[in-house]
mmCIF file of C-alpha atoms and ligand atoms in Angstrom:
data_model
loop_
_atom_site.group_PDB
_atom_site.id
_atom_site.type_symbol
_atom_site.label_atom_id
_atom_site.label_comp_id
_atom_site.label_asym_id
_atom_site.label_seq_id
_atom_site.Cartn_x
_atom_site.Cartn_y
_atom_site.Cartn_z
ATOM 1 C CA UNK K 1 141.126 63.826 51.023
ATOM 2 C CA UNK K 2 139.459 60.819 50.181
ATOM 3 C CA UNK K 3 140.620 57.858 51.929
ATOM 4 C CA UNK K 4 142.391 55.430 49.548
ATOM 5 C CA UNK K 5 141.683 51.824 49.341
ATOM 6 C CA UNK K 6 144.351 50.330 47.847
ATOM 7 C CA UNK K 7 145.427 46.597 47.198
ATOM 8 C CA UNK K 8 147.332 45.078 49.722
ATOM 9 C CA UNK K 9 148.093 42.044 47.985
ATOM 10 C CA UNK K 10 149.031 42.529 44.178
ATOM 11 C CA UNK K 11 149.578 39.170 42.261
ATOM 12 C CA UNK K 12 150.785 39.268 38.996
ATOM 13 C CA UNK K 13 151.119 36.446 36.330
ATOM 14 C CA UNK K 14 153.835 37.875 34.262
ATOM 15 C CA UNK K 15 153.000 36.628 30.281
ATOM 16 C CA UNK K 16 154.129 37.445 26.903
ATOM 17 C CA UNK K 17 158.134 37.632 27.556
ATOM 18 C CA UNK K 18 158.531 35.361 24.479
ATOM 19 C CA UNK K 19 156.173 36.711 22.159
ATOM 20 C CA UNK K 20 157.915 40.029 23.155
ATOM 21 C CA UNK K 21 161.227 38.910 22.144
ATOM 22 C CA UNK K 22 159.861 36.980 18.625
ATOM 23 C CA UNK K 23 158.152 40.125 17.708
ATOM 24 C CA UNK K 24 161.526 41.738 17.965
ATOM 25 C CA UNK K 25 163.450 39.200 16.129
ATOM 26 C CA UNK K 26 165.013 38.279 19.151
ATOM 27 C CA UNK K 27 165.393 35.042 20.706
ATOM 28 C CA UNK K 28 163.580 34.249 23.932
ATOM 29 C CA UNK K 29 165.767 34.371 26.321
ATOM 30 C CA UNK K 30 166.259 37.956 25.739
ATOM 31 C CA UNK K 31 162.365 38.659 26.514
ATOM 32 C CA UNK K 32 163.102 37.357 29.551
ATOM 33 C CA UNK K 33 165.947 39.243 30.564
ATOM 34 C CA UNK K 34 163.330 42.091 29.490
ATOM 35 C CA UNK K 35 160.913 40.498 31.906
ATOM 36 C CA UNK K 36 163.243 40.804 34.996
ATOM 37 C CA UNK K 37 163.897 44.192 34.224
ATOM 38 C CA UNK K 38 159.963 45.230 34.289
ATOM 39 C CA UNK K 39 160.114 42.577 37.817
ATOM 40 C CA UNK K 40 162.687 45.226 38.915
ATOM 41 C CA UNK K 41 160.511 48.078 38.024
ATOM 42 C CA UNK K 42 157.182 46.884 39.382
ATOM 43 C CA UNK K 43 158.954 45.941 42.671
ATOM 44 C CA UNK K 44 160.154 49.266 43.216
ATOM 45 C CA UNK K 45 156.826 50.632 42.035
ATOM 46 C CA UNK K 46 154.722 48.901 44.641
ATOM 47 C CA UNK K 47 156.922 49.267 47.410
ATOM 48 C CA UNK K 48 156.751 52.957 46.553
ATOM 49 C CA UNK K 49 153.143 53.392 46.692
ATOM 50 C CA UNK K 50 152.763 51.108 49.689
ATOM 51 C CA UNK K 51 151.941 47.690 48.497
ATOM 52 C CA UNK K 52 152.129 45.230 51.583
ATOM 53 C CA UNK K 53 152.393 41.960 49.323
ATOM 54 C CA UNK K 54 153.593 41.547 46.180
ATOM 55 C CA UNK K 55 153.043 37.838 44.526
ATOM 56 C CA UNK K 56 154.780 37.052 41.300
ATOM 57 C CA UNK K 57 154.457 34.018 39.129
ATOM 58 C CA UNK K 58 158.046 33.435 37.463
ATOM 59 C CA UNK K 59 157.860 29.798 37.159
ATOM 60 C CA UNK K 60 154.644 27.306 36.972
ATOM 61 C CA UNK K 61 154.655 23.088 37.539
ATOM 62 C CA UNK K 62 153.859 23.129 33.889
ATOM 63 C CA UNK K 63 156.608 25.142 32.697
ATOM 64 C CA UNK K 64 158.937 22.040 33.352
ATOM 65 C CA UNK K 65 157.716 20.823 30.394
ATOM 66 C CA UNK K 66 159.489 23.436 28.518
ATOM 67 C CA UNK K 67 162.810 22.593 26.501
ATOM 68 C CA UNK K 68 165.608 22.370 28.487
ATOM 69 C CA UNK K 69 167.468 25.186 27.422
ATOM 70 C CA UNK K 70 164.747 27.749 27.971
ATOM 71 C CA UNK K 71 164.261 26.211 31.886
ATOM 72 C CA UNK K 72 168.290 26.803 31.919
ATOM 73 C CA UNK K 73 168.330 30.275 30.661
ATOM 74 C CA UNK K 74 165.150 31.108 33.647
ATOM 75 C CA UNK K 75 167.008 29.608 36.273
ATOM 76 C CA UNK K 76 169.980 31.313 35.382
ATOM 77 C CA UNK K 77 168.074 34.433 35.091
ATOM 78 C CA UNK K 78 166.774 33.948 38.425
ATOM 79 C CA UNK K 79 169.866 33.257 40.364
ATOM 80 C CA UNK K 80 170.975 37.108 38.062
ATOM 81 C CA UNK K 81 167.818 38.806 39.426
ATOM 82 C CA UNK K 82 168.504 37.812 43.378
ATOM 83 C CA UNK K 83 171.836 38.770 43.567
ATOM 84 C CA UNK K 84 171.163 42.260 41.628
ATOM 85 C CA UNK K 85 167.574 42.679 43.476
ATOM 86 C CA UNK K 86 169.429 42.114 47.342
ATOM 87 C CA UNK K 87 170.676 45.707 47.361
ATOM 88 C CA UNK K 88 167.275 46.868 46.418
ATOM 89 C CA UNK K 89 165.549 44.498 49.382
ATOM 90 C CA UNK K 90 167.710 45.737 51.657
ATOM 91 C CA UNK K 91 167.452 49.906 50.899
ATOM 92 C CA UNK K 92 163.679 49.219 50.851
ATOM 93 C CA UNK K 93 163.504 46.366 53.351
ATOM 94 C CA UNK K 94 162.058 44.236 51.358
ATOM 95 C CA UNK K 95 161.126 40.923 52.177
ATOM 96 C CA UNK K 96 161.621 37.966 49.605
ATOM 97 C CA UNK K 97 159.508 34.534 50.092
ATOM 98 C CA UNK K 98 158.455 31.926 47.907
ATOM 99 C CA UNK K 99 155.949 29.644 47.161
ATOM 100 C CA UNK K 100 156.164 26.269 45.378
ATOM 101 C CA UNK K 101 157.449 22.745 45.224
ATOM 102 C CA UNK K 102 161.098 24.910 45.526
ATOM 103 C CA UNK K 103 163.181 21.569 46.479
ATOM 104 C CA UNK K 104 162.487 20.736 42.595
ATOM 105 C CA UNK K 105 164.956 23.595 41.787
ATOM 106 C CA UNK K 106 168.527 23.274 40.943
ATOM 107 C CA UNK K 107 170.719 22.998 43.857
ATOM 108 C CA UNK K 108 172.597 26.204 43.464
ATOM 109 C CA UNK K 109 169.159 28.307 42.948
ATOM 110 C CA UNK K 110 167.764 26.861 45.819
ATOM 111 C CA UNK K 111 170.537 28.150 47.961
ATOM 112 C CA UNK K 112 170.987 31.013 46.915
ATOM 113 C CA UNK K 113 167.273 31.471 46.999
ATOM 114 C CA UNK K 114 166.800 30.339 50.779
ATOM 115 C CA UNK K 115 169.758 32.753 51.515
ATOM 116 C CA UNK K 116 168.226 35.558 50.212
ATOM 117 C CA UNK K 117 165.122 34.983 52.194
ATOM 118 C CA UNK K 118 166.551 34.289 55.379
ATOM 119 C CA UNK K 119 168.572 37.334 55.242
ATOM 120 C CA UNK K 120 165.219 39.410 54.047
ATOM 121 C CA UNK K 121 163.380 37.785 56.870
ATOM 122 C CA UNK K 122 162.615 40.396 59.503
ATOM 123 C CA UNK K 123 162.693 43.061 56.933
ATOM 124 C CA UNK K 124 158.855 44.816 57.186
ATOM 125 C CA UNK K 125 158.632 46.595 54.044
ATOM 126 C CA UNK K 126 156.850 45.162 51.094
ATOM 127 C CA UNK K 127 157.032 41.206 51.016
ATOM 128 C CA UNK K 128 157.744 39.850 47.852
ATOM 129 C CA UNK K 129 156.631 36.383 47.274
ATOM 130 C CA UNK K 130 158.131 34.528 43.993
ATOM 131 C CA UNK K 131 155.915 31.825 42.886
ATOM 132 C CA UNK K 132 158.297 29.558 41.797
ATOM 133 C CA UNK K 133 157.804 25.937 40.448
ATOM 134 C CA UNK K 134 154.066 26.588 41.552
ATOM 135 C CA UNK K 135 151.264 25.242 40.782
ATOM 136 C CA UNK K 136 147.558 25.891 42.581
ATOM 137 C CA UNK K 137 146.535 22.642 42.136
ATOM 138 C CA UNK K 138 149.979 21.231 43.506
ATOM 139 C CA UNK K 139 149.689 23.847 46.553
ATOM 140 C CA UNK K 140 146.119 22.399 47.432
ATOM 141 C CA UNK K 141 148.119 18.871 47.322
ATOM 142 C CA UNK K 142 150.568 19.279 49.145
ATOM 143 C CA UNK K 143 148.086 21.227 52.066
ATOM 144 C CA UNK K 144 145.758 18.024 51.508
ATOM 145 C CA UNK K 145 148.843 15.730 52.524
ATOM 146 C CA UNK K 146 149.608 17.846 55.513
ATOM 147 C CA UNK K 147 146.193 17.516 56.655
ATOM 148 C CA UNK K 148 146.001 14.123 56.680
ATOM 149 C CA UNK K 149 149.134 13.560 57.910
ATOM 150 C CA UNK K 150 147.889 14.855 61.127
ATOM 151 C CA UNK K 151 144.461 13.365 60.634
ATOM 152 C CA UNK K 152 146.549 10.427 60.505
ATOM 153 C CA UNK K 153 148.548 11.137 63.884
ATOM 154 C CA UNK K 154 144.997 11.717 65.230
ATOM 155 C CA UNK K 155 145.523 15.685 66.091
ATOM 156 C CA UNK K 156 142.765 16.279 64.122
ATOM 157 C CA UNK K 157 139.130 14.486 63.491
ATOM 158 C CA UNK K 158 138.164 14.907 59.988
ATOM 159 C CA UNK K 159 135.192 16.653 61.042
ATOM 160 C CA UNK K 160 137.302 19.366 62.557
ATOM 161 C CA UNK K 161 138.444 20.079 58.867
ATOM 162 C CA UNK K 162 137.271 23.454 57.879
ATOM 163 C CA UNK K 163 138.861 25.900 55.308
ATOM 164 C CA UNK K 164 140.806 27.477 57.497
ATOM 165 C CA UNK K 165 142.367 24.129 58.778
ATOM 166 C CA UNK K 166 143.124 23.613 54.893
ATOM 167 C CA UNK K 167 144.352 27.531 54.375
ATOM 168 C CA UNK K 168 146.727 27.116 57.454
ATOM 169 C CA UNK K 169 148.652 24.285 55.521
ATOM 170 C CA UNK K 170 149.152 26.290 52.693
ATOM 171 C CA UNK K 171 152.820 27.092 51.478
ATOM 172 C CA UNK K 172 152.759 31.004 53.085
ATOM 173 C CA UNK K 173 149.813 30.563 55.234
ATOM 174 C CA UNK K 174 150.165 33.971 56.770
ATOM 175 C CA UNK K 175 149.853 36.368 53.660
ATOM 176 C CA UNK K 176 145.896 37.263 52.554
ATOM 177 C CA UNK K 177 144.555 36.811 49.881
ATOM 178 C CA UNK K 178 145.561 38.628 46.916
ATOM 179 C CA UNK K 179 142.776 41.663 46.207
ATOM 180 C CA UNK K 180 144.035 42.629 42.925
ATOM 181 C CA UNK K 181 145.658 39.719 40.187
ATOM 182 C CA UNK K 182 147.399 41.209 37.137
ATOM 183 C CA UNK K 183 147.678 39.266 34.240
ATOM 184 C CA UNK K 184 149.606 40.577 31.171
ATOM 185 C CA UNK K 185 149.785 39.890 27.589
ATOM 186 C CA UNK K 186 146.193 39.531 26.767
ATOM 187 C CA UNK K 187 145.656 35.836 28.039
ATOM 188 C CA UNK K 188 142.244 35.335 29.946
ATOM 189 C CA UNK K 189 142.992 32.280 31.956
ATOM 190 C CA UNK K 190 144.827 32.002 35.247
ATOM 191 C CA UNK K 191 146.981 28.747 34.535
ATOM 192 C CA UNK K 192 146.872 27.352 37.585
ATOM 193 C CA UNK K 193 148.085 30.465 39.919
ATOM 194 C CA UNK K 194 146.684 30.721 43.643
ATOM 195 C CA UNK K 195 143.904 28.490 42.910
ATOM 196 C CA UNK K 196 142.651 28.439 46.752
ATOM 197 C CA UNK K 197 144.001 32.402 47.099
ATOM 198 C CA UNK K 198 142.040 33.968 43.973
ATOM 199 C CA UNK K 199 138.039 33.167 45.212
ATOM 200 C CA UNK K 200 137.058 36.764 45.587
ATOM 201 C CA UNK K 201 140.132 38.719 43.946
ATOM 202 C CA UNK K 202 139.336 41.403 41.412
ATOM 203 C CA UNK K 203 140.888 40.326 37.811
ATOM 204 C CA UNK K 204 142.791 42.779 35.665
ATOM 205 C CA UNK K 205 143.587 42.037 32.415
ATOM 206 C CA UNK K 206 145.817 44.022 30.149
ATOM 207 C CA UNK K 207 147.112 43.179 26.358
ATOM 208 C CA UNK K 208 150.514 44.834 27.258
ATOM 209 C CA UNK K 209 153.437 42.082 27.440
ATOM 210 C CA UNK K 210 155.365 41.592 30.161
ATOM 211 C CA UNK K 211 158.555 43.618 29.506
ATOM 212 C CA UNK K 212 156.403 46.510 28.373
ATOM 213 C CA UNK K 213 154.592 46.899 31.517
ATOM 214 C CA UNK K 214 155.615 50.101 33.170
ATOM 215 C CA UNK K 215 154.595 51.776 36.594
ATOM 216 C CA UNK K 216 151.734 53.874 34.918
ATOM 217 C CA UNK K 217 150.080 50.314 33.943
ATOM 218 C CA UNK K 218 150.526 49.307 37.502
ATOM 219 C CA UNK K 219 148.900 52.827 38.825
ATOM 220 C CA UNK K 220 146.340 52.077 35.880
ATOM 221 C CA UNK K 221 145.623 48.534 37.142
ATOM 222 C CA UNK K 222 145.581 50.240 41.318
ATOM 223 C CA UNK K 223 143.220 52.739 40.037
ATOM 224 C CA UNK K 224 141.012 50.554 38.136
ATOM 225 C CA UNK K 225 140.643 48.678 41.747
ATOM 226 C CA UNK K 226 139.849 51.202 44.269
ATOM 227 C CA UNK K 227 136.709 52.122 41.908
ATOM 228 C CA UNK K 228 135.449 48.758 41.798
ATOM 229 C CA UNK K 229 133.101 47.707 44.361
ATOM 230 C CA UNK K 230 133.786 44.075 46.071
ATOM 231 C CA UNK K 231 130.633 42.730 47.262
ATOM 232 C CA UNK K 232 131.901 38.600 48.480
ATOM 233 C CA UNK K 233 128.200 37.806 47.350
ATOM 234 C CA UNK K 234 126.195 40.418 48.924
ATOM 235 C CA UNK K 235 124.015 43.269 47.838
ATOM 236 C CA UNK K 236 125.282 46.277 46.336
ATOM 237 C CA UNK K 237 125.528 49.151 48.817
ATOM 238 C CA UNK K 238 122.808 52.021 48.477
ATOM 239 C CA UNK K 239 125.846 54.401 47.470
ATOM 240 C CA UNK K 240 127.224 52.422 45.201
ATOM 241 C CA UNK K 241 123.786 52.264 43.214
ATOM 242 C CA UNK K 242 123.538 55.880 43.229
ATOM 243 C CA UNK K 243 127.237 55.510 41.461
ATOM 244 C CA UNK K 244 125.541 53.858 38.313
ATOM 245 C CA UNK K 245 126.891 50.156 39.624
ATOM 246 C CA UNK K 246 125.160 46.936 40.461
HETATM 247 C C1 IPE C 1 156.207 34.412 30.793
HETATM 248 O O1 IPE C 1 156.520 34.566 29.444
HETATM 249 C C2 IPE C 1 157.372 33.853 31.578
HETATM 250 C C3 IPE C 1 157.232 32.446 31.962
HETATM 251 C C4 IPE C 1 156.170 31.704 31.766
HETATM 252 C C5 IPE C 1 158.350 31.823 32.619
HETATM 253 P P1 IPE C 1 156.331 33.397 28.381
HETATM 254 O O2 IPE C 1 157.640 32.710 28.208
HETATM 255 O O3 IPE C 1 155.205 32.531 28.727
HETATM 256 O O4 IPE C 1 155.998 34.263 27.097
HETATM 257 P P2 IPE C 1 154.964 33.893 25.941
HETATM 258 O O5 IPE C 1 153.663 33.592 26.592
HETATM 259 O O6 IPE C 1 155.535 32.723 25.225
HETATM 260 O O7 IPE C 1 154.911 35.140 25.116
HETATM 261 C C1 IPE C 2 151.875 31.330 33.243
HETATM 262 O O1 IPE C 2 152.293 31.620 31.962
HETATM 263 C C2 IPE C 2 153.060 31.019 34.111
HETATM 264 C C3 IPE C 2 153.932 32.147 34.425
HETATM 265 C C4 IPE C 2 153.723 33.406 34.106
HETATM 266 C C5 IPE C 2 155.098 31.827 35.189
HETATM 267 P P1 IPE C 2 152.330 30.502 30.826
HETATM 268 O O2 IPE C 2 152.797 31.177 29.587
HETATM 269 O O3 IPE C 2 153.109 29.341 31.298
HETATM 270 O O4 IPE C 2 150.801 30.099 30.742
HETATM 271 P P2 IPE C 2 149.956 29.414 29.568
HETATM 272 O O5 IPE C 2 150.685 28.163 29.184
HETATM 273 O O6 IPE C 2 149.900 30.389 28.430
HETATM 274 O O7 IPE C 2 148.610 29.173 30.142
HETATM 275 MG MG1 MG C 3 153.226 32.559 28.272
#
């Protein structure tokens, strides 16, 4: 049998779980209830197929700016989705993490949160990283700060400053760069997700909102990978010609 190459890293910006809900008649909050159920789903989809690293954008730096009540009704749902999602971790030994200016969330999330994760730690299933108050431009902040703060403590000359030196300060320094990103709901932009992290990722991009995005799109979305060809800038292989690409 052929040898599979599938994604290790899958990141995913969820989209559409309001336009989901107004096209129902529904108000929003209820498209993102819909939303953690497909999170459920897809989690249990990729640690099924063998997914190393799952990364999922539930909350952006700009989505602060949304009204207060909708930030509420996320949180809440967020708090909801760890507690339901721990039994889930722990039959599949999952591991949560997550990325993003977290100490901006409310007190009882963060908690909660943190618990979760240190009680998923040596877990060495899939690891599921929530991007959560995140921003990519943020992320490269922060990692800047960090840098210079030991630029600063001179344990580093500024000449010694590579991209690796900048990729170790990152907020989960350890998990590679995402192959495949997923974004739903027909949007072609990647608002400010894994900035650094995305260089040479493949992009998939599917009309289907959020809450309607089942396992089949996320086999659709694997498949659609392993027949691309990733060249990081070089030339096409021989092979790959003969396939009709390049
Ligand atoms: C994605 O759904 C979830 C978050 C950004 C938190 P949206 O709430 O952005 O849904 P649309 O884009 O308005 O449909
Ligand atoms: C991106 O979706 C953020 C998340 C999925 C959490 P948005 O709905 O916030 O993105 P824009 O505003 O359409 O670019
Ligand atoms: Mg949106």
């Amino acid at each position: 049998m052929e040898q599979r190459k599938l994604p290790k890293h899958i990141a995913i910006i969820m989209d559409g779980n309001g336009r989901w809900a107004t096209l129902q008649g529904l108000p929003r909050v209820l498209g993102h209830r819909a939303g953690v159920e497909t999170v459920r789903r897809i989690v249990e989809a990729s640690s099924e197929i063998g997914i190393r690293a799952l990364t999922l954008y539930a909350f952006s730096s700009e989505n602060w700016d949304r009204p207060s009540n909708e930030i509420g009704d996320l949180m809440h749902l967020l708090d909801e989705f760890i507690e339901l999602e721990l039994p889930t971790m722990r039959k599949n030994s999952i591991r949560l993490r997550a990325i993003g200016r977290l100490h901006l969330l409310p007190e009882t999330t963060l908690v909660r949160l943190q618990r979760a994760i240190q009680e998923t730690a040596q877990h060495d299933g899939l690891t599921l990283t929530l991007a959560l108050s995140y921003g990519g431009r943020q992320e490269i902040v922060d990692a800047c700060r960090r840098v210079a703060a030991e630029v600063k403590a001179g344990a580093v000359e500024p000449q010694q400053i590579d991209e690796s030196t900048l990729a170790a300060h990152l907020y989960a320094p350890d998990l590679p760069d995402p192959d495949l990103l997923i974004r739903t709901s027909g949007e072609q932009r990647i608002s400010n997700f894994l900035l650094w992290q995305i260089s040479y990722t493949e992009l998939y991009l599917t009309q289907k909102l959020w809450p309607d995005f089942s396992k089949q799109d996320l086999l659709d979305a694997v498949e659609e990978y392993e027949r691309r060809e990733r060249r990081f800038g070089r030339r096409a292989t021989a092979e790959s010609l003969a396939n009709g690409n390049g």
